[in-house]
Coordinates of C-alpha atoms in Angstrom, one line a residue:
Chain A
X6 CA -10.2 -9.1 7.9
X7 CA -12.1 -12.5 8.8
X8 CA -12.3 -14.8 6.2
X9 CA -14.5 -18.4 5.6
X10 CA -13.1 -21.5 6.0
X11 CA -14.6 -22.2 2.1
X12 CA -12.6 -19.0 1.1
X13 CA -9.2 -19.7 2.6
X14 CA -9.2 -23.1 1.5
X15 CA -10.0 -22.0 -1.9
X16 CA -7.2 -19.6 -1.3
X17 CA -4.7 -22.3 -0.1
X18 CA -5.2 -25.4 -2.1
X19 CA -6.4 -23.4 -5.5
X20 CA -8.5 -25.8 -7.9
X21 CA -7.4 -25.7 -11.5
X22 CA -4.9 -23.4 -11.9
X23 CA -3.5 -23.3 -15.2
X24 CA -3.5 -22.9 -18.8
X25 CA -4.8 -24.0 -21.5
X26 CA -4.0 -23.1 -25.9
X27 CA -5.7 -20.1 -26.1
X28 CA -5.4 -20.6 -30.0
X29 CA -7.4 -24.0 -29.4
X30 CA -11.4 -24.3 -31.3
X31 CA -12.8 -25.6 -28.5
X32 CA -10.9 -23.5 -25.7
X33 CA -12.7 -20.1 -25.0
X34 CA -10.5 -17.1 -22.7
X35 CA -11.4 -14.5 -20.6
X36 CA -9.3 -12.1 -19.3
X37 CA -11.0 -9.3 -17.0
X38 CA -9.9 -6.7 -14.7
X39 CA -6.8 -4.5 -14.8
X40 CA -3.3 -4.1 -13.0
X41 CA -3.7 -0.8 -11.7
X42 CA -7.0 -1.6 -9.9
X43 CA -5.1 -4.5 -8.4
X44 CA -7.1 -7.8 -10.0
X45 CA -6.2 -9.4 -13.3
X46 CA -8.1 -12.9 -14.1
X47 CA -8.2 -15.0 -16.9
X48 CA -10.1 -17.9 -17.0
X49 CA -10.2 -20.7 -19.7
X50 CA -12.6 -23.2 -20.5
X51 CA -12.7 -26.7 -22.8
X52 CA -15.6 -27.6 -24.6
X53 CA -16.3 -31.1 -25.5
X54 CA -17.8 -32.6 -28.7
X55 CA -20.9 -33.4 -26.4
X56 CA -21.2 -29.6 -25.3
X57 CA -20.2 -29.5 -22.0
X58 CA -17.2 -27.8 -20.2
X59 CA -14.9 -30.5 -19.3
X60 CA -12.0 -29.0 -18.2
X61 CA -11.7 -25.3 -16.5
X62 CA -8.3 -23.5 -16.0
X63 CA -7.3 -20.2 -14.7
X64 CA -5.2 -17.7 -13.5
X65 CA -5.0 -14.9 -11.3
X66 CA -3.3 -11.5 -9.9
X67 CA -5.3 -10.6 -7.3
X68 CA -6.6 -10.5 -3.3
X69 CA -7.2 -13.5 -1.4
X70 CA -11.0 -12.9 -2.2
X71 CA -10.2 -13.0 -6.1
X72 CA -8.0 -15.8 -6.2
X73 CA -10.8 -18.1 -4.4
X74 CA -13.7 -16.9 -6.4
X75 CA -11.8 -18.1 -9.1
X76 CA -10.8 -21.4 -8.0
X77 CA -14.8 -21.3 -7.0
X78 CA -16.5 -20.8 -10.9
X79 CA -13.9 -23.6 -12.2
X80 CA -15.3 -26.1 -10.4
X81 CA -18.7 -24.5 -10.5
X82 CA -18.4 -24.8 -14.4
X83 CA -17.1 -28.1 -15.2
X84 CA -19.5 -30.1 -16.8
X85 CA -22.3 -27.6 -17.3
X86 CA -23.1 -26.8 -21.0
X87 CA -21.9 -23.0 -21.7
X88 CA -25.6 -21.9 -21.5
X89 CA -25.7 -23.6 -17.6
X90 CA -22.3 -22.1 -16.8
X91 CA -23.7 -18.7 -18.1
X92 CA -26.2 -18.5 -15.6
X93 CA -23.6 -18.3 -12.4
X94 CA -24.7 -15.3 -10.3
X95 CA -21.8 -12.9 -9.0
X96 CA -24.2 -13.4 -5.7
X97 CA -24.1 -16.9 -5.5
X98 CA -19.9 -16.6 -5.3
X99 CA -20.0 -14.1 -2.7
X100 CA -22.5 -16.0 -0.7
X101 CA -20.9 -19.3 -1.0
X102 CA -17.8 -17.9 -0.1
X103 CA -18.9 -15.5 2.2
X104 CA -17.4 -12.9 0.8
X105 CA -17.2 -9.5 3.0
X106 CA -18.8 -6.2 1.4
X107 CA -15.8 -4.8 -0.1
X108 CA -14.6 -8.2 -1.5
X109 CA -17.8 -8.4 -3.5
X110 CA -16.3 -7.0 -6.9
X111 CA -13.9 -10.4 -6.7
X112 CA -17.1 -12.6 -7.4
X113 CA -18.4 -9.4 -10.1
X114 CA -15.2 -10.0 -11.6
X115 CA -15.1 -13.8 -11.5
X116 CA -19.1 -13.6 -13.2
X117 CA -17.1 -11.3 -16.0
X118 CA -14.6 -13.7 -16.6
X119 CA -16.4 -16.4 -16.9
X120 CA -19.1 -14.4 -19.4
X121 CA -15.9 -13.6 -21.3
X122 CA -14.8 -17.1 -21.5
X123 CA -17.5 -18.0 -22.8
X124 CA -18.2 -15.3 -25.3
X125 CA -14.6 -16.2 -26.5
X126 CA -15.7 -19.7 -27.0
X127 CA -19.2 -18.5 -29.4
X128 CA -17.3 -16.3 -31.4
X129 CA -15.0 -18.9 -32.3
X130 CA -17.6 -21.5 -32.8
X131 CA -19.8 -19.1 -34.9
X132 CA -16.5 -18.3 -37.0
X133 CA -16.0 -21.9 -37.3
X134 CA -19.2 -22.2 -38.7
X135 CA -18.8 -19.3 -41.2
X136 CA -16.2 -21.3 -42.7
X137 CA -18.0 -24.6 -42.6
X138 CA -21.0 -22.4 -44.3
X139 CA -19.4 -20.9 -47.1
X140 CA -17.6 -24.1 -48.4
X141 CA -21.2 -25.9 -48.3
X142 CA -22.3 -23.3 -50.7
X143 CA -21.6 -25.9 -53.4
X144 CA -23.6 -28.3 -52.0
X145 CA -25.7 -30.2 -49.5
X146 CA -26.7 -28.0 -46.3
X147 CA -25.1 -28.3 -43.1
X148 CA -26.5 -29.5 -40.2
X149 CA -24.5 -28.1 -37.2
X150 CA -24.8 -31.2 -34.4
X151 CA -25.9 -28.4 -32.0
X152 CA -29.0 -27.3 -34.1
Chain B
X13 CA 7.6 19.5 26.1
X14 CA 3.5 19.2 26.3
X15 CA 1.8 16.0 26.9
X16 CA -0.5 14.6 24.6
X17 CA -2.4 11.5 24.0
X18 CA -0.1 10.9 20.9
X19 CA 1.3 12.2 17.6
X20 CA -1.9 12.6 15.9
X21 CA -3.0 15.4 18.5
X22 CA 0.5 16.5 18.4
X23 CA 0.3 17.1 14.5
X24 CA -2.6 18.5 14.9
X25 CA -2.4 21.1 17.7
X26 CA 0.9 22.2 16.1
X27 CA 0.0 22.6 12.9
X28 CA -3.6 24.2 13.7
X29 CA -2.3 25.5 17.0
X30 CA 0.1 28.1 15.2
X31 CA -1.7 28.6 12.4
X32 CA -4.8 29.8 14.0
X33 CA -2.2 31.8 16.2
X34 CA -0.9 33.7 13.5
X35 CA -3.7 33.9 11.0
X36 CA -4.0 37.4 11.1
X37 CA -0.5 37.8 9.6
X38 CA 0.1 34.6 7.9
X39 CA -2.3 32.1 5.8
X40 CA 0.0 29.5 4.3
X41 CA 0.9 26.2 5.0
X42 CA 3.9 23.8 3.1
X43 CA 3.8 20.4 4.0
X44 CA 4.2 17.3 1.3
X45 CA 2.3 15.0 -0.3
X46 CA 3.7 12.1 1.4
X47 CA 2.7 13.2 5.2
X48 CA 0.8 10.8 7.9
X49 CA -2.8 11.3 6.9
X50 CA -3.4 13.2 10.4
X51 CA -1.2 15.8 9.2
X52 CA -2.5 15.7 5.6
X53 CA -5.9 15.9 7.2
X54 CA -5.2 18.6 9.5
X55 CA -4.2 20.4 6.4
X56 CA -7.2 20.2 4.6
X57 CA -9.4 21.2 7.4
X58 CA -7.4 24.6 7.2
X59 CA -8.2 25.0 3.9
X60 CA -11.7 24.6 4.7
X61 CA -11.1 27.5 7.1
X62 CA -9.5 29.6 4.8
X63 CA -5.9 28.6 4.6
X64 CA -4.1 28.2 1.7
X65 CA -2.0 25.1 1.7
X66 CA 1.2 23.8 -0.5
X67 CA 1.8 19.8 -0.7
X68 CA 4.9 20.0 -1.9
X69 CA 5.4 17.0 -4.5
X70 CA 8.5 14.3 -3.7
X71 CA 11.5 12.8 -5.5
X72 CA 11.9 9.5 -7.2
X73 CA 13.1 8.3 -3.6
X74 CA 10.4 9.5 -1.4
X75 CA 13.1 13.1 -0.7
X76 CA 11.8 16.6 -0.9
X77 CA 13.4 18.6 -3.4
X78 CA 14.8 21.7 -1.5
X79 CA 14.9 24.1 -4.1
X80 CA 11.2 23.3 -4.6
X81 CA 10.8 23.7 -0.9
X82 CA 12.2 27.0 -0.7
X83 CA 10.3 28.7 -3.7
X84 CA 7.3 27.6 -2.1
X85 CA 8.0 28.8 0.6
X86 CA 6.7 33.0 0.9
X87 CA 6.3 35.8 3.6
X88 CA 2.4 34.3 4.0
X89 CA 4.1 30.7 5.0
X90 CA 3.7 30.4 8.7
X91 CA 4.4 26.9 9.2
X92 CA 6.5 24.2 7.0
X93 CA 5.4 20.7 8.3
X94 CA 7.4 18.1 6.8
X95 CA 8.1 14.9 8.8
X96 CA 11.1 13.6 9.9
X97 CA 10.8 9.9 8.8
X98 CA 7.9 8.0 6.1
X99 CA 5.9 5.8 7.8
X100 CA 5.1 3.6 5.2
X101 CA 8.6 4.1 3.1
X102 CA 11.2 4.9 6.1
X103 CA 13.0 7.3 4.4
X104 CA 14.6 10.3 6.2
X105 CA 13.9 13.6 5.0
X106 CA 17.2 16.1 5.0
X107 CA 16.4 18.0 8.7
X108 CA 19.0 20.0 8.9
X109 CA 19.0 21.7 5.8
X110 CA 15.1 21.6 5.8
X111 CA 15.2 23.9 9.4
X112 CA 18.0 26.2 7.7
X113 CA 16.2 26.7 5.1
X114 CA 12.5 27.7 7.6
X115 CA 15.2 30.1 9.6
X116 CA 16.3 31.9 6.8
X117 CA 12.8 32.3 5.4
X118 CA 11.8 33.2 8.9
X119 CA 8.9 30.5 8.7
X120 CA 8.3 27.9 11.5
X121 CA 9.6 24.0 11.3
X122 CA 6.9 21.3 12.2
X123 CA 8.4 17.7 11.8
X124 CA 6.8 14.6 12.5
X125 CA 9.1 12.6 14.3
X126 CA 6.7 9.6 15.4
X127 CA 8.9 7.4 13.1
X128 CA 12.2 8.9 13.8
X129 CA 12.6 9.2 17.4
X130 CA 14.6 6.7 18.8
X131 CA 16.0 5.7 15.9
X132 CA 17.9 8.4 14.7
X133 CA 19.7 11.4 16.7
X134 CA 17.4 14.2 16.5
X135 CA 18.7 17.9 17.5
X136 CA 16.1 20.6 18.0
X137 CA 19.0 23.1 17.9
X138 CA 21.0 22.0 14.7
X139 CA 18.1 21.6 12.9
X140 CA 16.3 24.5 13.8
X141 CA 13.2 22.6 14.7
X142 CA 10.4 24.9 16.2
X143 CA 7.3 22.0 16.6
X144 CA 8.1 18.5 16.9
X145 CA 5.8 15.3 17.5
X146 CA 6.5 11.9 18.8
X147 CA 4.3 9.0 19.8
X148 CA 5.1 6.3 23.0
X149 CA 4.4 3.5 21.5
X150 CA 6.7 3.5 18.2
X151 CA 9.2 4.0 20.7
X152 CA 8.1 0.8 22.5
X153 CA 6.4 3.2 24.9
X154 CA 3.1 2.9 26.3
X155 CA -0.2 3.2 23.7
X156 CA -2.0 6.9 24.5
X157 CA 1.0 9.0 24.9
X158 CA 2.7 11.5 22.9
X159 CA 4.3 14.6 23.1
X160 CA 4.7 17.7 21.4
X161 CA 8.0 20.0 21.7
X162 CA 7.5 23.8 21.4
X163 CA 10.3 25.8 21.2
X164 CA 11.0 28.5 24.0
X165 CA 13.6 30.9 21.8
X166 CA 12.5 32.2 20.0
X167 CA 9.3 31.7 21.4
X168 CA 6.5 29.6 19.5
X169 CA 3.1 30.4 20.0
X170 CA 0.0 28.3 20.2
X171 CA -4.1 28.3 20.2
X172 CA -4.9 25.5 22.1
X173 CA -7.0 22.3 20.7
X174 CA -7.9 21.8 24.3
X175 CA -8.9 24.0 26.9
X176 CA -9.5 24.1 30.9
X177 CA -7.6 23.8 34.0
X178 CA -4.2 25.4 32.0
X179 CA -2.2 22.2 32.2
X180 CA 0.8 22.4 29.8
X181 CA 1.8 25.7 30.2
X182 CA -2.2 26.6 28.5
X183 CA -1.6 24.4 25.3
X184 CA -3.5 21.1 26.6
X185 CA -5.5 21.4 29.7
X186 CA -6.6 18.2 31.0
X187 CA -4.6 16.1 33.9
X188 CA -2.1 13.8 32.6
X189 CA -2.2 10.4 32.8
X190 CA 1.0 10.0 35.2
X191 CA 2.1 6.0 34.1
X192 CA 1.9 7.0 30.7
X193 CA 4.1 9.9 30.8
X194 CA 6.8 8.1 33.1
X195 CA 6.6 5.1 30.3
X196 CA 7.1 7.3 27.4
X197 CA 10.1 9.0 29.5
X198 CA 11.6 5.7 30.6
X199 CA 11.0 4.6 27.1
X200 CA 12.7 7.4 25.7
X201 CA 15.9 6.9 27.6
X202 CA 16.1 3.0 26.8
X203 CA 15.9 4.3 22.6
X204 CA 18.8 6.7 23.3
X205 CA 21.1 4.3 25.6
X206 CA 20.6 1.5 22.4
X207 CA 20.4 4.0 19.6
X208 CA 24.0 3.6 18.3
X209 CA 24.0 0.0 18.4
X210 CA 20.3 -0.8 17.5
X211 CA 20.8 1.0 14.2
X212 CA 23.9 -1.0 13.6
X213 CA 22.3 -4.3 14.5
X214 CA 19.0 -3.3 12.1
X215 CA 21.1 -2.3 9.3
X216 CA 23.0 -5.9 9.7
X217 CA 19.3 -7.3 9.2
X218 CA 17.7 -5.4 7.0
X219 CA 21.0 -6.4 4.2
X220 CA 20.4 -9.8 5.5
X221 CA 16.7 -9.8 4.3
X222 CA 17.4 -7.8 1.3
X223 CA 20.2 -10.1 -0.1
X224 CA 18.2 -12.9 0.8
X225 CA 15.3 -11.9 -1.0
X226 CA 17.4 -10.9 -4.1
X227 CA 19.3 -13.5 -4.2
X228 CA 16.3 -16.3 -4.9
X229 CA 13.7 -13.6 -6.6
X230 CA 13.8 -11.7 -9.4
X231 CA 11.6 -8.6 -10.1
X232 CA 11.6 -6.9 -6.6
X233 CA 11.8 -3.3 -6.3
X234 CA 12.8 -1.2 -3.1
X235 CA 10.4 1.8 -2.8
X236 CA 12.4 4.8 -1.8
X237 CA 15.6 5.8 -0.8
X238 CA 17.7 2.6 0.2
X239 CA 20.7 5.0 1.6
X240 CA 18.2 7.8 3.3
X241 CA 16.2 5.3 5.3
X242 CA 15.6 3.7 8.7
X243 CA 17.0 0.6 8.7
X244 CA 14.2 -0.9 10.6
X245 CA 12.0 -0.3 7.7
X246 CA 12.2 -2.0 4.0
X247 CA 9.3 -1.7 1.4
X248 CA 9.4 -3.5 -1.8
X249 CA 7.4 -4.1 -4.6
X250 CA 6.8 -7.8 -5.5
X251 CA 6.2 -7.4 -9.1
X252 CA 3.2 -9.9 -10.5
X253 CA 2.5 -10.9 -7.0
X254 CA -0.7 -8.5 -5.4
X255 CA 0.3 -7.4 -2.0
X256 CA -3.1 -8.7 0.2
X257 CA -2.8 -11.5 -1.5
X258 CA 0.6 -12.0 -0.1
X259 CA 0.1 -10.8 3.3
X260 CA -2.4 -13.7 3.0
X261 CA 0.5 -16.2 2.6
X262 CA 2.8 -15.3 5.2
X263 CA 0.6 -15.6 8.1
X264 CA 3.3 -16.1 10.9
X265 CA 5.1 -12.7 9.4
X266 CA 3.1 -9.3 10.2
X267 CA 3.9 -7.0 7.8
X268 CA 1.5 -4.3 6.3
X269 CA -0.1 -4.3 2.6
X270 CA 0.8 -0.8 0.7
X271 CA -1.7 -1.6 -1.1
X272 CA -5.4 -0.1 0.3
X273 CA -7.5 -2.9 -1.3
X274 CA -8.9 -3.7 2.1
X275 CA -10.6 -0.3 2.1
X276 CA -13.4 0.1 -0.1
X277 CA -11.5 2.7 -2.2
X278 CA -9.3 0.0 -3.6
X279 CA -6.5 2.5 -4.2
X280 CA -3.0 2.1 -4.2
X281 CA -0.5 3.5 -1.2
X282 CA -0.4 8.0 -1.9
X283 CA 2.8 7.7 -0.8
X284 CA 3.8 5.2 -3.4
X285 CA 2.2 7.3 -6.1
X286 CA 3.8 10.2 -5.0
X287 CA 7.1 8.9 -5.8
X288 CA 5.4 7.9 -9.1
X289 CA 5.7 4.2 -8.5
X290 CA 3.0 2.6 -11.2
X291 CA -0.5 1.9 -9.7
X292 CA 0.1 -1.9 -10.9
X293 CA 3.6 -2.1 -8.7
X294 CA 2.0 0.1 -6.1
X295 CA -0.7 -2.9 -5.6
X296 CA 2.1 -5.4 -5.1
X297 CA 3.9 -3.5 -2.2
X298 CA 4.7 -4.9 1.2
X299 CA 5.7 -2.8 4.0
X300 CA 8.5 -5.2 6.1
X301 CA 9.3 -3.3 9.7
X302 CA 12.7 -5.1 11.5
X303 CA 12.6 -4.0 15.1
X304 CA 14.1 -4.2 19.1
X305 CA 12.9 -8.2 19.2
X306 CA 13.8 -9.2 15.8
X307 CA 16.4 -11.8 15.3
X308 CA 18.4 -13.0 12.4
X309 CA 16.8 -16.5 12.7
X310 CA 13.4 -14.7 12.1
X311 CA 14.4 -12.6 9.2
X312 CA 15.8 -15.8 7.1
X313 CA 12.3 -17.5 8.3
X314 CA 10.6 -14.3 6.9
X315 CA 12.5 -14.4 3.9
X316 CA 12.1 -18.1 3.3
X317 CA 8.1 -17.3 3.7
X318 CA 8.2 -14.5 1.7
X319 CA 10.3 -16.6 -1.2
X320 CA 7.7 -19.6 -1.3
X321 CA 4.8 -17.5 -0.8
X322 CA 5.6 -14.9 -3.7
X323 CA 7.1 -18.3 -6.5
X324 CA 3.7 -19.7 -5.4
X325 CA 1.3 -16.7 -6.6
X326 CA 3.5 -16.0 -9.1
X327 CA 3.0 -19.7 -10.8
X328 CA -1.3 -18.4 -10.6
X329 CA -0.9 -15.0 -11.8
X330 CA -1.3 -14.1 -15.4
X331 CA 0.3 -10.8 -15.3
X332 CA 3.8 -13.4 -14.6
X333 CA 3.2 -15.8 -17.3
X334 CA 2.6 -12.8 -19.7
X335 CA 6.1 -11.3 -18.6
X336 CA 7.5 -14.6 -19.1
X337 CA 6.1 -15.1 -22.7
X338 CA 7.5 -11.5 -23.9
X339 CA 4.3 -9.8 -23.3
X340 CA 4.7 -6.5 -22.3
X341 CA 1.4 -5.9 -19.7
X342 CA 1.1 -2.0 -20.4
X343 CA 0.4 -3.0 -24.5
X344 CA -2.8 -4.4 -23.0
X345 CA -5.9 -2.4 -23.1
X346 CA -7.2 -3.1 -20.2
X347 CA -10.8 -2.5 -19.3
X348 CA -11.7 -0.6 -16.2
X349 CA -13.6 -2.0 -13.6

């Protein structure tokens, strides 16, 4: 198979591979895909105070194809706010990368692990502000920075 | 011996050859789950003609089970096809007691020996083979040449795939490519003269690679019988480490992905699953083939490839770092995709 000069350079030199504290507030997780269909990703993201992404991390078990689109939507999210990041196509992936038809469930699965990342990082945040909620019962209201 | 264009005809006009030959007595076919998918193939165009066919299941390491082969075997069987060597795994299949077993239950012997001739001593007579196929250019032959043998006595009978001019005594008409057939002969006779010593030079190299391999990685599995095998042929799982992926890495090494993901189906090896390898270890499988022109020098490059290739996607895959911190990757629910 023929690959893109964008993809095997993604492939070679991968951005941001690591990890960051899964148990951290402002990190969110994904973790999409299975062993037995032969791609496992996880991708992390930081939010800062200010509400955008500033750092992007992940990891990945996977083809060629699914290691770059990876490396691709870490870069492609850092510094967006999680609503911006949440817009990344599947289709933009492929076609930056050039991905051939049957690599395209790489960048489907990339799209889904960056959705999960992110939906990691809400739940946390709306926990967060459960707790922040209930002990301002007693008193003044609170005004979330975001709101 | 009949000319063909290679073993894929071969398996096919022996396999369909005598069973269209004999229909009117006999409607069943054993072969194994683990066969070249022209043979598998051939098998299930049969059964689309009426044929009833057995694919007989395989042992832990890639072996038929004879007492599993002789109780599916009955006095409808008219031909066993079961092939000499794996071509994805390398083991060797037990030959002899395989055509003993054919004779007794006065069935026919197929094998597919495109993987096995040359390489090890094959005896039509000993084992009672009936139908064998071979291929030139897995015998460093010329591509677009084969051959099928066809037993004499007692006498094996075929349907033609190919009709015409009655070339090859009636079973494949047609007028044979002349270079070809002298280049699979000449090539045949080089294998035999080097046989004895090849094998002992490849099995030198093949415990070179795999103690090489062993001895700066951990988590590798052989797939299939290490003792039963070729010794031109190793295939190992690379645990954490997805077999494309790798093949991706080791660009100056040409070795062959078990792993289907470049097909749309993205399914792992059959073979592999038939010896009930996991689908997750099945995806990190390499198939690594040591041949005529391989040198030691190139087998510790390979392994020194193979080594920094597999630590490298190891350090990005999450299925590793989970192994590492305890967690054991079949707790997980995973979701399907």
């Amino acid at each position: 198979m023929s690959y893109s000069e964008k993809l095997i350079d993604h492939y070679e030199n991968p951005r941001n591979i690591g990890t960051l504290d899964k148990n951290s507030e402002d990190v969110g997780t994904g973790l999409v895909g299975a062993p037995a269909c032969g791609d496992v990703m996880k991708l992390q993201i930081k939010v800062g105070a200010d509400g955008l992404i500033e750092d992007a991390k992940f990891k990945t078990f996977g083809c060629g194809s699914a290691i770059a689109s990876s490396s691709l939507v870490t870069e492609w999210v850092k510094g967006k706010t999680i609503d911006e990041a949440e817009t990344i196509k599947n289709t933009d992936i492929a076609k930056h990368l050039a991905l051939p038809p049957v690599k395209i469930h790489c960048s489907v699965l990339a799209e889904d692990a960056i959705k999960a990342a992110i939906a990691d990082y809400r739940a946390k945040s709306a926990k967060k502000d459960d707790i922040t909620d209930t002990r301002s019962d007693s008193g003044h209201e609170h005004a979330h920075p975001n709101d | 011996m009949i000319f063909t264009s290679g073993a894929t005809e071969s398996n096919n006009l022996a396999i369909r050859g005598v069973a269209e030959f004999y229909k009117d007595r006999k409607n069943h076919v054993v072969t194994t789950m683990t066969e070249h998918k022209c043979v598998l193939d051939t098998c299930r165009h049969l059964e689309q003609s009426g044929f009833e066919v057995t694919y007989l299941p395989v042992q832990k390491n890639g072996l038929v089970d004879l007492e599993v082969l002789r109780n599916a075997i009955t006095d409808r069987t008219v031909v066993v096809s079961i092939m000499a060597v794996n071509n994805e795994i390398g083991v060797i299949q037990p030959l002899e007691e395989i055509g003993k077993i054919c004779r007794e239950k006065k069935t026919f012997f197929h094998t597919d020996a495109a993987q096995a001739a040359g390489k090890i001593p094959l005896d039509v007579e000993k084992m009672n083979i009936d139908l064998m196929s071979i291929s030139g250019h897995k015998i460093y032959g010329p591509k677009g040449i084969g051959a099928l043998y066809v037993r004499r006595k007692p006498r094996v009978r075929l349907v033609p795939l190919i009709v015409g001019g009655g070339q090859e005594r009636g079973f494949r008409s047609g007028t044979l490519p002349t270079p070809l057939c002298v280049g699979l002969g000449e090539a045949a006779e080089i294998c035999a003269k080097e046989m004895d010593g090849e094998a002992k030079r490849l099995k030198k190299l093949q415990e070179r690679m795999l103690k090489g391999l062993n001895d700066k990685l951990s988590d590798i599995v052989v797939n299939g019988d290490l003792e039963q095998r070729i010794p031109g042929n190793l295939n190992i799982s690379f645990a954490y480490v997805e077999g494309e992926s790798l093949m991706m890495g080791i660009k100056g090494l040409s070795v062959s992905s078990g792993s289907a993901c470049t097909s749309a189906s993205l399914e792992p090896s059959y073979v592999l699953r038939a010896l009930g390898v996991e689908e997750d270890m099945a995806h990190t499988s390499l198939r690594i083939g040591l041949g005529r022109f391989t040198t030691e020098q190139e087998v510790d490059t390979a392994v020194d490839e193979l080594v920094r290739h597999v630590n490298k996607l190891r350090a990005m895959s999450p299925l590793w770092e989970m192994a590492q911190e305890g967690i054991d990757i079949k707790s997980i629910e995973w979701a399907a995709h």
